[in-house]
PDB file of C-alpha atoms and ligand atoms in Angstrom:
ATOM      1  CA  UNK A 221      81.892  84.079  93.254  1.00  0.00           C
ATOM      2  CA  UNK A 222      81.872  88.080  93.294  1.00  0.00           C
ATOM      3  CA  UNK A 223      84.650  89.795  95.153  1.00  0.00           C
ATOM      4  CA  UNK A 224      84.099  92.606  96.437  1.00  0.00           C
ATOM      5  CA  UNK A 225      85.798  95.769  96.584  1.00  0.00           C
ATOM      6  CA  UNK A 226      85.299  98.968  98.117  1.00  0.00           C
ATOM      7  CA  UNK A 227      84.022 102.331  97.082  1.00  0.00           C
ATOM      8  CA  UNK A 228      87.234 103.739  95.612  1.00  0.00           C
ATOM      9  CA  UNK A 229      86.275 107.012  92.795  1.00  0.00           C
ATOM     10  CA  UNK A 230      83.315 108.626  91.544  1.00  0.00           C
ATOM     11  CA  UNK A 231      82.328 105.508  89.166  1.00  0.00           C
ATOM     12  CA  UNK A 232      81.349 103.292  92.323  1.00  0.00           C
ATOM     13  CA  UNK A 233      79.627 106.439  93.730  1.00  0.00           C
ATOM     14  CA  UNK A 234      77.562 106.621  90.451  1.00  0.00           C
ATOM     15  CA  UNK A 235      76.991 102.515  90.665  1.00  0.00           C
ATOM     16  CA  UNK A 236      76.111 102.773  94.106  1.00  0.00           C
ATOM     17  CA  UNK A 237      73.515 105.952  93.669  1.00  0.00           C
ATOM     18  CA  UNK A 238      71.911 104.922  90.808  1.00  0.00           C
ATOM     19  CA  UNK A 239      71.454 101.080  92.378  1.00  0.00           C
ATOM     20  CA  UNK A 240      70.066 102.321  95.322  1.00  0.00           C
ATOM     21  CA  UNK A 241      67.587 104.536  93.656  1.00  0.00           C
ATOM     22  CA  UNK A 242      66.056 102.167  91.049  1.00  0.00           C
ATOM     23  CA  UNK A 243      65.258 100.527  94.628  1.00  0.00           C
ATOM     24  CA  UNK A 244      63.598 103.472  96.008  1.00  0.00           C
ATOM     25  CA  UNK A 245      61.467 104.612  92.983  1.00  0.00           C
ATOM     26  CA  UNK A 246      59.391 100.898  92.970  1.00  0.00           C
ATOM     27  CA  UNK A 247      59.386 100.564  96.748  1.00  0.00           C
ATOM     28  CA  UNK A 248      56.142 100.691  98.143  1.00  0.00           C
ATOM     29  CA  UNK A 249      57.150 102.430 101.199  1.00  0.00           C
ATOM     30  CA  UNK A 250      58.852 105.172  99.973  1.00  0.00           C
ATOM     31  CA  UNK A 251      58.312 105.200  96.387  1.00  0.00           C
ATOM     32  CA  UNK A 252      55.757 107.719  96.420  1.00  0.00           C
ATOM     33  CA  UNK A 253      57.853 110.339  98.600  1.00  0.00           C
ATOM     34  CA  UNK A 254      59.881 110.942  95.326  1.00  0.00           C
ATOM     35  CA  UNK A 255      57.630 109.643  92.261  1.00  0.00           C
ATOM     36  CA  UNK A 256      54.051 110.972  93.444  1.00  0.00           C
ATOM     37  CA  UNK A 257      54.429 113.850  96.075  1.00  0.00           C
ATOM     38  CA  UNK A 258      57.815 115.667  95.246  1.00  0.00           C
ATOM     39  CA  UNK A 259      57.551 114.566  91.635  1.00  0.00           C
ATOM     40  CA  UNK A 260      61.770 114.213  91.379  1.00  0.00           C
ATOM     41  CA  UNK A 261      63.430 115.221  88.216  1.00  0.00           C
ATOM     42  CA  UNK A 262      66.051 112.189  88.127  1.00  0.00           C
ATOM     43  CA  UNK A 263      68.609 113.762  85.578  1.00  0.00           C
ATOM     44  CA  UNK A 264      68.903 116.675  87.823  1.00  0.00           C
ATOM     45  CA  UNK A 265      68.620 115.161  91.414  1.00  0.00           C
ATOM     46  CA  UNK A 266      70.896 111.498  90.874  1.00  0.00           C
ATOM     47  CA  UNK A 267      74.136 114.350  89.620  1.00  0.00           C
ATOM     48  CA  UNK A 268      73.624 116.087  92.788  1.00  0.00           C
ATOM     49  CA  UNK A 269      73.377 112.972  94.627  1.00  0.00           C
ATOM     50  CA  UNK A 270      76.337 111.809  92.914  1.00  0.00           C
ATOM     51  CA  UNK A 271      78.566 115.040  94.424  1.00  0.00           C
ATOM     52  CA  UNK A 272      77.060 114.516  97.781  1.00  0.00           C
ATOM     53  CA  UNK A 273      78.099 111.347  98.392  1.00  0.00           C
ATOM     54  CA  UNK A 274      81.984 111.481  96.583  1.00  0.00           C
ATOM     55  CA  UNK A 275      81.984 114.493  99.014  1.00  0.00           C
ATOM     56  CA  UNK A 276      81.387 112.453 102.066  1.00  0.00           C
ATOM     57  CA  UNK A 277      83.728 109.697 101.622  1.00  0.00           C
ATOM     58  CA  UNK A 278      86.829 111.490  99.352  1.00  0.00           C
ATOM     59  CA  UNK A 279      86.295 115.065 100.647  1.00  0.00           C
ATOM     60  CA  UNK A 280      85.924 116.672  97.416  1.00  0.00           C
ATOM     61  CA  UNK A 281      83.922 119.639  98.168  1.00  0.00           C
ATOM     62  CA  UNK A 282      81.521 118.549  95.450  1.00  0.00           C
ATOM     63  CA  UNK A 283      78.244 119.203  97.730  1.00  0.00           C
ATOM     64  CA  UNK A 284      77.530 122.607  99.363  1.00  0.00           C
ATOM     65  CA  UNK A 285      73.620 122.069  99.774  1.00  0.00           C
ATOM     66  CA  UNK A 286      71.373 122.007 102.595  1.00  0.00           C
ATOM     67  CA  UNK A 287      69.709 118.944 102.974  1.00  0.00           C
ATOM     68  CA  UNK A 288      67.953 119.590 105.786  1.00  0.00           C
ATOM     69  CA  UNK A 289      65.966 122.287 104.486  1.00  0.00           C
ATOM     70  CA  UNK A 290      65.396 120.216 101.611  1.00  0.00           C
ATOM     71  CA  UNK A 291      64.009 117.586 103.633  1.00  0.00           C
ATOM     72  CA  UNK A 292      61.872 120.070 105.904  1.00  0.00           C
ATOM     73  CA  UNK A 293      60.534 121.262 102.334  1.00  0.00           C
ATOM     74  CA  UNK A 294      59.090 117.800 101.835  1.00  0.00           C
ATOM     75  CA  UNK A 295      58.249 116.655 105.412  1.00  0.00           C
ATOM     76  CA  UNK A 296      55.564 119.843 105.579  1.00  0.00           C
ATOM     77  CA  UNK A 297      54.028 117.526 102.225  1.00  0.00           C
ATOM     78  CA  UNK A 298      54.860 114.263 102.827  1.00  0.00           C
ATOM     79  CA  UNK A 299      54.869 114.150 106.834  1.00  0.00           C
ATOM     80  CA  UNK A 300      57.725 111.604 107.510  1.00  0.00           C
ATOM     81  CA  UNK A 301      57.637 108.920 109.789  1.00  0.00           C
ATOM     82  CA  UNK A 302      59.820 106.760 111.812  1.00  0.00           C
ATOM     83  CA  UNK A 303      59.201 104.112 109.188  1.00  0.00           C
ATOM     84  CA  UNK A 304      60.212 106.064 105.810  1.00  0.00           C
ATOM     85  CA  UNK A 305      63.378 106.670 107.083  1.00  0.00           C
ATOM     86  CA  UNK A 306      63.816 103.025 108.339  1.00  0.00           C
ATOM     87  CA  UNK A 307      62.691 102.012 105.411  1.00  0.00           C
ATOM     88  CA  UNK A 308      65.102 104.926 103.065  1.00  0.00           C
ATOM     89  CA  UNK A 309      68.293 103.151 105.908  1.00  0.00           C
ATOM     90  CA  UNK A 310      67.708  99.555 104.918  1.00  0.00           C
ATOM     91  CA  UNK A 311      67.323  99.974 101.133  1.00  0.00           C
ATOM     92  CA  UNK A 312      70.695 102.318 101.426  1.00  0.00           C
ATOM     93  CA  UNK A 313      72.730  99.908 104.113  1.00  0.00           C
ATOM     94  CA  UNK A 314      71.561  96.719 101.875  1.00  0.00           C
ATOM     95  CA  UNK A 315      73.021  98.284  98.540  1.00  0.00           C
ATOM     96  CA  UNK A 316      76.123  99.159  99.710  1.00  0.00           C
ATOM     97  CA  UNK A 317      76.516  95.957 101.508  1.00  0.00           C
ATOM     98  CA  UNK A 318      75.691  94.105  98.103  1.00  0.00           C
ATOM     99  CA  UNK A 319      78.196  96.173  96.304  1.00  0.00           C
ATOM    100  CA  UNK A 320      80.836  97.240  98.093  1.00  0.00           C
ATOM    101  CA  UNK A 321      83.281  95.789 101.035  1.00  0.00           C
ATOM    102  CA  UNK A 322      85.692  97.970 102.519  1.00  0.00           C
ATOM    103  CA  UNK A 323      86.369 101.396 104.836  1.00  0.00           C
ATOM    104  CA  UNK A 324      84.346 103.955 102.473  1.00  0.00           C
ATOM    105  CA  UNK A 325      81.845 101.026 102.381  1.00  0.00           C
ATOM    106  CA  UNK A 326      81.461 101.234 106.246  1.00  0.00           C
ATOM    107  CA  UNK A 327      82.053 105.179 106.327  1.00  0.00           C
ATOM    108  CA  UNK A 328      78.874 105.352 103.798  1.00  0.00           C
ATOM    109  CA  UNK A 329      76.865 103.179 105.714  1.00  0.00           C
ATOM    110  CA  UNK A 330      77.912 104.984 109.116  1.00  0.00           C
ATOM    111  CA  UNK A 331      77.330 108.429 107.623  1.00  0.00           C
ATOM    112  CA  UNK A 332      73.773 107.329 106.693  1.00  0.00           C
ATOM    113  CA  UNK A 333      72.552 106.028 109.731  1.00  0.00           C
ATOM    114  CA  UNK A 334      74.203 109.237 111.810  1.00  0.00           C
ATOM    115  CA  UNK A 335      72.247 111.770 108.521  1.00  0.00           C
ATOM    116  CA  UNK A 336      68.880 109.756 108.750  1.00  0.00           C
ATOM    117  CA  UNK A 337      69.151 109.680 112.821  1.00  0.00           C
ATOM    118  CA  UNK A 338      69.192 113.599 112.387  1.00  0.00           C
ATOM    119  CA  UNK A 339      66.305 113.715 110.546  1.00  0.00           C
ATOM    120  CA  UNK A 340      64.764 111.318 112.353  1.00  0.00           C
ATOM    121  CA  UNK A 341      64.835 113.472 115.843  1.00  0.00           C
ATOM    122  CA  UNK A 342      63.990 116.418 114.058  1.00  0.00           C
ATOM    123  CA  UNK A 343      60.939 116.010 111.534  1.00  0.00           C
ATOM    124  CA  UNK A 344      59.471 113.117 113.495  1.00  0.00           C
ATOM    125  CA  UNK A 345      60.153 113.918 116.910  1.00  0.00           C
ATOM    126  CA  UNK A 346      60.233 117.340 116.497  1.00  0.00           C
ATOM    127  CA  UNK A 347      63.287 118.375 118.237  1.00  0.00           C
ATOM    128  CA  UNK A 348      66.404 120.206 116.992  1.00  0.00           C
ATOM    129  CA  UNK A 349      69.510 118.220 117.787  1.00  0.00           C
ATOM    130  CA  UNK A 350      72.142 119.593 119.540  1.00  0.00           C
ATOM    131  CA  UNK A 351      74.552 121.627 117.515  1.00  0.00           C
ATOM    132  CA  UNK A 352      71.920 122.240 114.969  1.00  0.00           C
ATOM    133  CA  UNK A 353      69.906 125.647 114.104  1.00  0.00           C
ATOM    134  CA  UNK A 354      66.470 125.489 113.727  1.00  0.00           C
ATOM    135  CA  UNK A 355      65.353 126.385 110.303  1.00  0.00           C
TER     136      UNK A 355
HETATM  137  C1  LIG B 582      62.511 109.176 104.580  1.00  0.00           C
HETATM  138  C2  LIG B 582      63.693 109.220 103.967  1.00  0.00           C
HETATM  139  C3  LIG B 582      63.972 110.162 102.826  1.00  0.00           C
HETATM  140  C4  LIG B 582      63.158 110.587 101.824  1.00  0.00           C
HETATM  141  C5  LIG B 582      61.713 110.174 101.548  1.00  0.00           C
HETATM  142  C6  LIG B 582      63.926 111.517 101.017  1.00  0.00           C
HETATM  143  C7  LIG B 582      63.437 112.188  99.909  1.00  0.00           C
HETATM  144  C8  LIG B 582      64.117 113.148  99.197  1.00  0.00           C
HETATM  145  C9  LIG B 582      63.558 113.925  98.129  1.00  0.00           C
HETATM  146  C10 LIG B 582      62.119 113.795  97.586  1.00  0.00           C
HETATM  147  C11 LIG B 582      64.516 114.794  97.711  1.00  0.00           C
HETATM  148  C12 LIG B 582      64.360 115.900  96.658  1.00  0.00           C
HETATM  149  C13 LIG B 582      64.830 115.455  95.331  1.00  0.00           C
HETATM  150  C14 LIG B 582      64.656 116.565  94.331  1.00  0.00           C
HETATM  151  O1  LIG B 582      63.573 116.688  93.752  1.00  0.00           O
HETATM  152  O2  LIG B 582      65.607 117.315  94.115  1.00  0.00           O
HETATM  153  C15 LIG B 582      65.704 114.534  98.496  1.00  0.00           C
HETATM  154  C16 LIG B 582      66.901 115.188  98.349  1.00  0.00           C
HETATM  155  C17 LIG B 582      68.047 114.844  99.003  1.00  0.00           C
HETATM  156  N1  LIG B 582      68.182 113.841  99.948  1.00  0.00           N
HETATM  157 FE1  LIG B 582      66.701 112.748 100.759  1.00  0.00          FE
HETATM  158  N2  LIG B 582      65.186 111.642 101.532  1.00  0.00           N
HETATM  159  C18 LIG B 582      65.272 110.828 102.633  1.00  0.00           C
HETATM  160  C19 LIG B 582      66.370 110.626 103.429  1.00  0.00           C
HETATM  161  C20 LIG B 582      67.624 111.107 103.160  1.00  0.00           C
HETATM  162  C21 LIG B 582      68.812 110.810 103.929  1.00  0.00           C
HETATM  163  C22 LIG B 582      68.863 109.917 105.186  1.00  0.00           C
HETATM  164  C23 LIG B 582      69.842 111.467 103.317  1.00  0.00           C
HETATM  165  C24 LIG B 582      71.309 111.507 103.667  1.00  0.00           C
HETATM  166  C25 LIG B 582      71.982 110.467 104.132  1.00  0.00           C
HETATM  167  C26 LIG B 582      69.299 112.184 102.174  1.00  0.00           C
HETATM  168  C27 LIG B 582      70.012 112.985 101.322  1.00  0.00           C
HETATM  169  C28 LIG B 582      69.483 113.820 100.376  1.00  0.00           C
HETATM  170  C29 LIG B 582      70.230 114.852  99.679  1.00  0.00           C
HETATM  171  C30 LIG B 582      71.713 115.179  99.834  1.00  0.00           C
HETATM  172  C31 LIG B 582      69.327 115.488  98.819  1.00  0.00           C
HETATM  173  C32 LIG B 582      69.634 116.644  97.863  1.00  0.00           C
HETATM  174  C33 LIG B 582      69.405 117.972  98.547  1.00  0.00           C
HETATM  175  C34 LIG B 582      69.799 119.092  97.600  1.00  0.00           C
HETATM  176  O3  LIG B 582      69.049 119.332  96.637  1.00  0.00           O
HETATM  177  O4  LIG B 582      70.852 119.696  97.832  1.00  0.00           O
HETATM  178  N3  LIG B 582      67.950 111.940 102.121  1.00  0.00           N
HETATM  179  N4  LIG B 582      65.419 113.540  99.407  1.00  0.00           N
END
């Protein structure tokens, strides 16, 4: 039997990007977004990835992008739907539930449903959530 243990330092952040993206890249669903249309540059984008994430759960100040703009850059070519982003929550939520048990497990998994709700309401739906300025 594996035991589990939570996301504790930048190694399990690596373990649990780099998992979850060898899931995106062959997923029929999504796959595309990143291989096909915004043609991703893995060594550069899985680092960045890397600091965004040890910056959500340990506070590290490792991430100072904008994702949203990022993500606005790629809806106007890939025109999101509903369905990628249920699609990008279930392939996240299901790797850190395979890896990892614990409270930065559960913060991660919170933090990604609250992110992709966000961008959800805003590139599908069109609206700007409250709180948020439109760009
Ligand atoms: C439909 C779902 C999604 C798709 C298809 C998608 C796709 C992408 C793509 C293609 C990039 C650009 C990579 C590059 O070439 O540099 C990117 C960047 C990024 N994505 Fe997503 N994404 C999705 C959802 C999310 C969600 C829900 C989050 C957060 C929880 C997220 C966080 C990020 C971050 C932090 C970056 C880096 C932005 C930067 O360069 O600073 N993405 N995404």
């Amino acid at each position: 039997m594996i035991i589990k243990h939570d996301i504790e330092n930048r190694d399990d952040v690596q373990l649990l990007v780099d998992t979850f993206y060898d899931k995106v890249k062959q997923n029929e669903k999504i796959g595309y977004i990143f291989n096909d249309i915004a043609k991703v540059n893995w060594d550069k984008h899985l680092p960045v990835m890397y600091n965004f994430w040890e910056n959500i759960l340990f506070f590290t100040g490792s991430y100072n992008g904008n994702p949203m703009a990022v993500h606005g850059h790629i809806h106007r070519l890939a025109n999101f739907t509903a369905e990628h982003f249920d699609e990008w929550l279930r392939l996240f939520t299901s790797t850190v539930h395979e890896l990892f048990e614990g409270e930065k497990a559960e913060l991660a998994k919170q933090r990604a449903i609250s992110i992709a709700t966000v961008m959800k309401i805003k590139f599908v739906h069109g609206h700007t959530p409250i709180g948020m300025t439109k760009n």
